[in-house]
Coordinates of C-alpha atoms and ligand atoms in Angstrom, one line a residue:
M174 CA 18.3 11.6 -21.5
V175 CA 17.2 13.9 -24.2
A176 CA 18.0 17.6 -23.6
N177 CA 14.4 19.0 -23.3
V178 CA 13.0 16.4 -20.9
L179 CA 12.5 17.2 -17.3
E180 CA 13.9 15.3 -14.3
I181 CA 12.6 15.2 -10.8
N182 CA 14.8 15.9 -7.8
A183 CA 15.3 12.3 -6.6
E184 CA 17.0 13.3 -3.3
R185 CA 14.1 15.6 -2.4
L186 CA 11.5 13.0 -3.3
W187 CA 13.3 10.5 -1.0
D188 CA 13.6 13.0 1.8
T189 CA 9.9 13.8 1.6
L190 CA 9.0 10.1 1.6
E191 CA 11.2 9.5 4.7
Q192 CA 9.4 12.3 6.5
S193 CA 6.0 10.9 5.6
A194 CA 7.1 7.5 7.0
E195 CA 7.5 9.0 10.4
I196 CA 3.8 9.4 10.7
G197 CA 1.9 6.4 12.0
R198 CA 5.0 4.2 12.5
F199 CA 4.2 0.6 13.3
R200 CA 6.6 -2.4 14.1
D201 CA 9.9 -0.6 13.3
V202 CA 9.6 -0.3 9.5
G203 CA 5.9 -0.3 8.8
L204 CA 3.0 2.1 9.1
R205 CA -0.5 2.0 10.6
R206 CA -2.1 5.2 9.3
L207 CA -5.8 4.3 9.1
A208 CA -8.2 6.5 7.1
L209 CA -9.4 9.5 9.1
S210 CA -7.4 8.6 12.2
A211 CA -5.2 11.1 14.1
E212 CA -2.2 9.8 12.1
D213 CA -4.1 10.3 8.9
K214 CA -4.9 13.9 10.0
Q215 CA -1.2 14.5 10.8
M216 CA -0.2 13.2 7.3
R217 CA -2.9 15.3 5.6
D218 CA -1.8 18.4 7.5
L219 CA 1.8 17.9 6.4
F220 CA 0.8 17.3 2.8
V221 CA -1.3 20.5 2.8
E222 CA 1.7 22.4 4.3
W223 CA 4.1 21.0 1.7
A224 CA 1.6 21.8 -1.1
K225 CA 1.0 25.3 0.1
A226 CA 4.7 25.9 0.3
A227 CA 4.9 24.8 -3.3
G228 CA 2.4 27.5 -4.2
C229 CA -0.7 25.3 -4.5
T230 CA -4.2 26.3 -3.5
I231 CA -6.0 23.6 -1.4
E232 CA -9.6 22.4 -1.7
V233 CA -11.2 19.7 0.4
D234 CA -14.5 18.1 -0.5
R235 CA -17.2 16.7 1.7
L236 CA -15.5 13.3 1.6
G237 CA -12.2 14.7 2.8
N238 CA -10.6 14.2 -0.7
I239 CA -7.8 16.8 -0.9
F240 CA -7.0 18.7 -4.1
A241 CA -3.8 20.7 -4.3
R242 CA -3.8 22.9 -7.4
R243 CA -0.9 24.5 -9.3
P244 CA -2.7 26.9 -11.6
G245 CA -2.3 26.9 -15.3
T246 CA -2.1 29.9 -17.6
D247 CA -5.7 29.2 -18.9
P248 CA -8.0 28.7 -15.9
S249 CA -10.9 27.9 -18.1
L250 CA -9.4 24.5 -19.0
P251 CA -9.9 21.4 -16.8
P252 CA -6.7 20.4 -15.0
V253 CA -4.5 17.4 -15.3
A254 CA -5.0 15.4 -12.1
I255 CA -2.3 13.2 -10.4
G256 CA -3.3 11.3 -7.3
S257 CA -3.3 8.4 -4.9
H258 CA -3.8 8.0 -1.2
L259 CA -2.2 8.7 2.2
D260 CA -3.9 6.0 4.3
T261 CA -2.4 2.6 4.9
Q262 CA -3.4 -0.9 5.9
I263 CA -3.3 -2.0 9.6
C264 CA 0.1 -3.7 9.1
G265 CA 1.0 -1.5 6.1
G266 CA 4.1 -0.3 4.4
R267 CA 5.7 3.0 3.8
Y268 CA 5.1 3.4 0.0
D269 CA 1.6 2.0 -0.9
G270 CA -0.3 5.1 -2.0
I271 CA 1.9 7.8 -0.7
L272 CA 4.6 7.3 -3.3
G273 CA 2.1 8.3 -6.0
V274 CA 1.0 11.4 -4.0
L275 CA 4.5 12.6 -3.3
C276 CA 5.6 12.0 -6.9
G277 CA 2.7 14.3 -7.8
L278 CA 4.0 16.9 -5.3
E279 CA 7.5 16.4 -6.8
V280 CA 6.0 17.2 -10.3
V281 CA 4.8 20.5 -8.9
R282 CA 8.1 21.2 -7.1
T283 CA 10.1 20.4 -10.3
L284 CA 8.0 22.8 -12.4
N285 CA 8.5 25.5 -9.7
D286 CA 12.3 24.9 -9.8
R287 CA 12.4 25.4 -13.5
G288 CA 10.0 28.4 -13.4
L289 CA 7.7 26.5 -15.9
Q290 CA 4.1 27.4 -16.5
T291 CA 1.6 24.9 -18.0
K292 CA -1.5 25.8 -20.0
R293 CA -3.7 23.6 -17.8
G294 CA -3.5 23.5 -14.1
I295 CA -2.0 20.4 -12.4
E296 CA -3.9 19.0 -9.4
V297 CA -2.4 16.6 -6.9
I298 CA -5.1 14.6 -5.2
C299 CA -5.2 12.6 -2.0
W300 CA -8.2 10.3 -2.1
T301 CA -9.9 9.4 1.2
N302 CA -9.8 5.8 2.5
E303 CA -8.3 3.9 -0.4
E304 CA -7.4 1.0 1.7
G305 CA -10.7 0.1 3.3
A306 CA -8.9 -1.0 6.4
R307 CA -11.0 1.0 8.7
F308 CA -14.1 1.7 6.6
N309 CA -15.3 -0.6 3.9
P310 CA -15.5 -0.6 0.9
P311 CA -12.0 0.4 -0.1
M312 CA -11.5 3.3 -2.6
M313 CA -14.7 5.0 -1.2
G314 CA -13.4 8.6 -1.7
S315 CA -12.7 8.2 -5.4
M316 CA -15.8 6.0 -6.0
A317 CA -18.1 8.5 -4.4
F318 CA -16.3 11.4 -6.2
A319 CA -17.0 9.5 -9.5
K320 CA -20.6 8.7 -8.4
V321 CA -19.9 5.0 -8.7
I322 CA -21.4 4.8 -5.1
S323 CA -23.4 7.4 -3.3
L324 CA -22.0 10.1 -1.1
E325 CA -24.7 9.4 1.5
S326 CA -23.8 5.7 1.7
V327 CA -20.1 6.6 2.3
L328 CA -20.8 9.2 5.0
A329 CA -23.0 6.7 6.8
T330 CA -20.4 3.9 6.7
T331 CA -19.2 2.8 10.2
D332 CA -16.0 1.4 11.4
D333 CA -15.9 -1.6 13.9
A334 CA -16.4 0.9 16.8
G335 CA -19.6 2.3 15.2
I336 CA -18.0 5.6 14.2
T337 CA -19.3 6.9 10.9
V338 CA -17.2 8.4 8.1
E339 CA -19.1 11.6 8.6
Q340 CA -18.2 11.8 12.3
A341 CA -14.6 10.8 11.6
L342 CA -14.3 13.6 9.0
D343 CA -15.7 16.1 11.4
E344 CA -13.4 14.9 14.1
I345 CA -10.2 15.5 12.1
G346 CA -11.5 18.7 10.4
Y347 CA -11.5 17.3 6.8
A348 CA -15.2 17.6 5.9
G349 CA -14.7 20.3 3.2
A350 CA -16.9 22.4 1.1
A351 CA -15.5 21.7 -2.4
P352 CA -18.0 20.0 -4.8
V353 CA -17.9 16.2 -4.9
G354 CA -17.3 15.3 -8.6
R355 CA -15.6 17.5 -11.2
I356 CA -14.1 17.3 -14.7
F357 CA -10.5 16.6 -15.2
D358 CA -8.6 16.7 -18.5
S359 CA -7.0 13.5 -17.5
Y360 CA -5.9 11.5 -14.4
L361 CA -2.5 9.8 -13.9
E362 CA -1.6 7.7 -10.9
L363 CA 1.7 6.2 -10.0
H364 CA 1.7 3.3 -7.6
I365 CA 4.1 0.6 -6.4
E366 CA 3.2 -2.6 -8.3
Q367 CA 2.3 -4.7 -5.2
A368 CA 3.2 -7.8 -7.2
P369 CA 6.7 -9.2 -8.1
V370 CA 6.7 -8.9 -11.9
L371 CA 8.8 -5.7 -12.3
D372 CA 11.2 -6.5 -9.5
R373 CA 11.8 -10.0 -10.9
E374 CA 12.2 -8.9 -14.5
G375 CA 14.5 -6.0 -13.5
C376 CA 12.2 -3.6 -15.3
D377 CA 11.6 -0.2 -13.6
V378 CA 8.4 1.0 -15.3
G379 CA 5.1 -0.7 -15.8
I380 CA 2.5 1.0 -18.0
V381 CA -0.8 -0.3 -16.7
V382 CA -3.3 -1.0 -19.5
G383 CA -6.1 -2.3 -17.3
G384 CA -6.9 -4.4 -14.2
Y385 CA -7.8 -7.9 -13.4
K386 CA -11.5 -8.7 -13.4
T387 CA -12.3 -8.6 -9.7
Q388 CA -15.3 -9.5 -7.6
A389 CA -15.9 -9.5 -3.9
L390 CA -18.7 -11.5 -2.3
R391 CA -20.1 -11.0 1.2
L392 CA -21.5 -14.2 2.7
T393 CA -23.8 -14.4 5.6
I394 CA -23.8 -17.9 7.0
N395 CA -26.7 -18.7 9.2
G396 CA -26.9 -21.8 11.5
D397 CA -27.8 -21.9 15.1
T398 CA -25.8 -21.7 18.3
G399 CA -25.6 -24.4 21.0
H400 CA -23.5 -26.1 23.6
A401 CA -20.0 -27.2 22.6
G402 CA -20.3 -30.3 24.7
G403 CA -23.9 -31.4 24.9
T404 CA -25.2 -30.9 21.4
P405 CA -25.0 -34.2 19.3
M406 CA -22.8 -33.7 16.3
A407 CA -25.6 -34.6 13.8
Q408 CA -27.8 -31.9 15.3
R409 CA -25.4 -29.0 15.0
R410 CA -25.7 -26.2 12.5
N411 CA -22.3 -24.5 13.1
A412 CA -22.0 -21.5 10.9
L413 CA -18.2 -21.5 11.5
V414 CA -18.0 -25.0 10.0
G415 CA -19.8 -23.7 6.9
A416 CA -17.3 -20.9 6.7
G417 CA -14.5 -23.3 7.0
Y418 CA -15.7 -25.4 4.1
V419 CA -16.1 -22.2 2.0
I420 CA -12.6 -20.9 3.0
A421 CA -10.9 -24.1 2.0
A422 CA -12.8 -24.5 -1.2
V423 CA -12.2 -20.9 -2.3
N424 CA -8.5 -21.3 -1.7
D425 CA -8.4 -24.6 -3.7
I426 CA -10.1 -22.7 -6.6
G427 CA -7.4 -20.1 -6.5
L428 CA -4.7 -22.7 -6.5
A429 CA -6.4 -24.5 -9.5
Y430 CA -6.3 -21.2 -11.4
A431 CA -3.0 -19.9 -10.2
A432 CA -1.0 -21.1 -13.2
D433 CA -2.8 -18.6 -15.5
E434 CA -3.0 -15.8 -12.9
G435 CA -6.1 -16.5 -11.0
R436 CA -6.4 -15.3 -7.4
T437 CA -8.9 -16.1 -4.6
T438 CA -8.8 -14.8 -1.1
T439 CA -10.9 -15.0 2.0
T440 CA -10.2 -11.6 3.5
R441 CA -12.4 -11.2 6.5
I442 CA -14.4 -13.3 9.0
E443 CA -16.8 -12.2 11.8
S444 CA -18.3 -14.9 14.0
F445 CA -21.2 -14.6 16.4
P446 CA -21.3 -15.2 19.3
N447 CA -17.6 -16.0 18.9
L448 CA -17.4 -17.6 22.4
A449 CA -15.3 -20.6 23.5
G450 CA -18.1 -22.7 24.9
T451 CA -20.6 -22.5 22.1
Y452 CA -20.7 -23.0 18.3
A453 CA -21.4 -20.2 16.0
E454 CA -24.9 -19.0 15.0
Q455 CA -23.8 -16.6 12.3
V456 CA -20.6 -15.9 10.4
K457 CA -20.0 -13.1 8.0
L458 CA -17.3 -13.8 5.4
T459 CA -15.8 -11.7 2.7
I460 CA -14.2 -13.4 -0.3
D461 CA -12.5 -11.9 -3.3
F462 CA -11.4 -13.5 -6.6
R463 CA -9.6 -12.1 -9.6
H464 CA -8.5 -13.2 -13.1
I465 CA -6.8 -11.5 -16.0
D466 CA -9.0 -13.3 -18.5
A467 CA -12.8 -12.6 -18.6
D468 CA -13.8 -16.1 -19.6
R469 CA -11.6 -17.7 -17.0
F470 CA -13.0 -15.3 -14.5
K471 CA -16.5 -16.5 -15.4
A472 CA -15.5 -20.1 -14.9
M473 CA -14.0 -19.2 -11.5
R474 CA -17.2 -17.5 -10.5
A475 CA -19.2 -20.6 -11.3
E476 CA -16.8 -22.8 -9.2
V477 CA -17.0 -20.3 -6.3
D478 CA -20.8 -20.3 -6.5
A479 CA -20.9 -24.1 -6.6
A480 CA -18.5 -24.4 -3.6
I481 CA -20.8 -22.1 -1.5
V482 CA -23.8 -24.3 -2.2
A483 CA -21.8 -27.4 -1.4
A484 CA -20.4 -25.9 1.8
A485 CA -24.0 -25.0 3.0
K486 CA -25.2 -28.5 2.4
K487 CA -22.3 -30.2 4.1
A488 CA -22.5 -27.9 7.2
N489 CA -26.3 -27.9 7.2
V490 CA -26.4 -24.1 7.2
E491 CA -27.9 -21.4 5.0
I492 CA -25.6 -19.1 3.1
E493 CA -26.8 -15.7 1.7
V494 CA -24.5 -14.1 -0.9
S495 CA -24.4 -10.4 -1.8
E496 CA -22.0 -8.8 -4.1
G497 CA -19.2 -6.5 -2.8
W498 CA -16.7 -4.5 -4.8
S499 CA -16.0 -5.3 -8.4
W500 CA -14.2 -3.8 -11.3
G501 CA -13.6 -4.8 -14.8
S502 CA -10.5 -5.4 -16.9
E503 CA -10.9 -2.7 -19.6
L504 CA -10.4 0.5 -17.6
F505 CA -7.9 2.9 -19.0
A506 CA -7.9 5.3 -21.9
P507 CA -5.9 4.4 -25.0
E508 CA -4.9 8.0 -25.4
C509 CA -3.3 8.1 -21.9
I510 CA -1.7 4.7 -22.3
E511 CA -0.3 5.9 -25.7
L512 CA 1.0 9.1 -24.1
L513 CA 2.8 7.1 -21.4
K514 CA 4.4 4.8 -24.0
T515 CA 5.5 7.7 -26.3
T516 CA 6.9 9.6 -23.3
A517 CA 8.8 6.5 -22.0
K518 CA 10.3 6.1 -25.4
E519 CA 11.3 9.8 -25.6
L520 CA 12.9 9.4 -22.1
G521 CA 14.7 6.2 -23.2
L522 CA 13.0 4.3 -20.4
P523 CA 12.4 0.6 -20.9
Y524 CA 8.9 -0.4 -19.8
R525 CA 6.5 -3.2 -19.9
E526 CA 2.8 -3.2 -20.3
M527 CA 0.9 -4.9 -17.5
R528 CA -2.4 -5.3 -15.8
S529 CA -3.0 -4.4 -12.2
Q530 CA -3.9 -7.1 -9.8
A531 CA -4.8 -4.6 -7.1
G532 CA -7.6 -2.1 -6.9
H533 CA -6.8 1.5 -7.3
D534 CA -8.5 4.9 -7.1
A535 CA -7.7 5.3 -10.8
Y536 CA -10.5 2.7 -11.6
A537 CA -13.3 5.0 -10.4
V538 CA -11.6 8.1 -11.8
A539 CA -11.4 6.4 -15.2
T540 CA -15.2 6.6 -15.4
L541 CA -14.8 10.5 -15.3
A542 CA -11.7 11.3 -17.2
P543 CA -9.1 9.6 -19.5
T544 CA -6.9 7.8 -17.1
A545 CA -3.8 5.6 -17.0
M546 CA -1.4 4.3 -14.3
I547 CA 2.4 3.9 -13.9
F548 CA 3.7 1.1 -11.8
T549 CA 7.1 1.1 -10.1
P550 CA 8.8 -2.0 -8.6
C551 CA 8.6 -3.0 -5.0
F552 CA 10.8 -5.6 -3.4
E553 CA 9.5 -9.1 -4.3
G554 CA 6.0 -7.6 -4.7
I555 CA 5.6 -7.5 -0.9
S556 CA 2.8 -5.1 0.0
H557 CA 0.1 -4.6 2.6
N558 CA 2.9 -5.7 4.9
V559 CA 5.4 -3.7 7.0
N560 CA 8.3 -5.1 5.0
E561 CA 7.2 -3.3 1.8
A562 CA 10.4 -1.8 0.3
I563 CA 11.4 0.1 -2.8
E564 CA 14.7 1.4 -4.2
L565 CA 14.9 5.1 -5.1
T566 CA 16.9 4.5 -8.3
R567 CA 14.2 2.1 -9.5
S568 CA 11.4 4.5 -8.6
V569 CA 12.8 7.6 -10.3
P570 CA 12.2 6.4 -13.9
G571 CA 8.5 6.1 -13.2
A572 CA 8.4 9.5 -11.5
N573 CA 10.1 11.1 -14.5
L574 CA 7.6 9.4 -16.8
L575 CA 4.8 10.9 -14.7
L576 CA 6.4 14.3 -14.7
N577 CA 6.9 14.5 -18.5
A578 CA 3.6 12.9 -19.4
A579 CA 1.7 15.3 -17.1
V580 CA 3.4 18.3 -18.6
T581 CA 2.7 17.2 -22.1
R582 CA -0.9 16.7 -21.3
A583 CA -1.1 20.0 -19.3
N584 CA 0.2 21.9 -22.3
R585 CA -2.4 20.4 -24.6
Ligands
LIG241 ZN1 -2.5 1.8 -2.6

């Protein structure tokens, strides 16, 4: 490495990660740390304790987003923000989200070790409910912060038990007073890739230049309910059958587009009355499809739409479609991407440019401030799974890139 570049303390980063992985343990190696749960509170409290010990001031906004600020020498300048999330999926892993947060903390700690001041402050952010595993949509903390969705709609969102985000925030004591929405100089997010490209290529650093065009659709399938034995087959309007045709067709579309990086998923189903002796009156289905190429995405969308119409006809049901989450493919700021590339070259780090297949808080923040992301490898791309795994030696290059890029930007 070149003499004047900074390096994080890898051992300390790993130790901090290991401590975080004790909170919300699930099935031996995994985590279940749902947004605004008791485990999330415990993790938040620990992060705040670590950040305070590193000399940061803490602010929490109405959505529970946490901002840990290391002041700069010029308080009038907007800070450089580094963030990700602490919550996990229901059968989640130990690194999705928190690696990015703890690399941000490690940036602060490394600067402290060296006694280095920066002109702009550096803020480490924990966004509320990135996963959407308890409250839907995902990424609601960053999206409401960026005013992509409304604060009121987020606070009123309920989980499956009918608890609102507002109640859950009050319950864990993270309904803060800091303003929702602010100016940043820039935003950098490090995240595990959640796909197998870096791992398979033996490359340790991905510089994310954008995302896959993504659209979720929420389907309400209406039939009517009746007796599982007595009702003649021709007379049935089984909403679950309509759902079945949609699920199979949507998967077939994903397979047909798989060769050039298309993806389709049915992610969630709710059936009513969902009883063994009757067929279903109403089914709610969430589907999601993604493509790296905008034209191919359009073609996929047309096929999905046609499949829904065909499924409704075949099952003799009505299907209402409303749009869920979506994001585009041109998201990140050329100046930030360029900074990451230049810094990687200075550090002598091989990297590859890539597009993210997953959603991230950075997408919403990109509408507020120049933004870019760094990906680090995870074993075979396994994620949203308890077996998610990373290697420290393959994560450190990305962390060092984050550190040096943030410092360059903070001294601007
Ligand atoms: Zn994540």
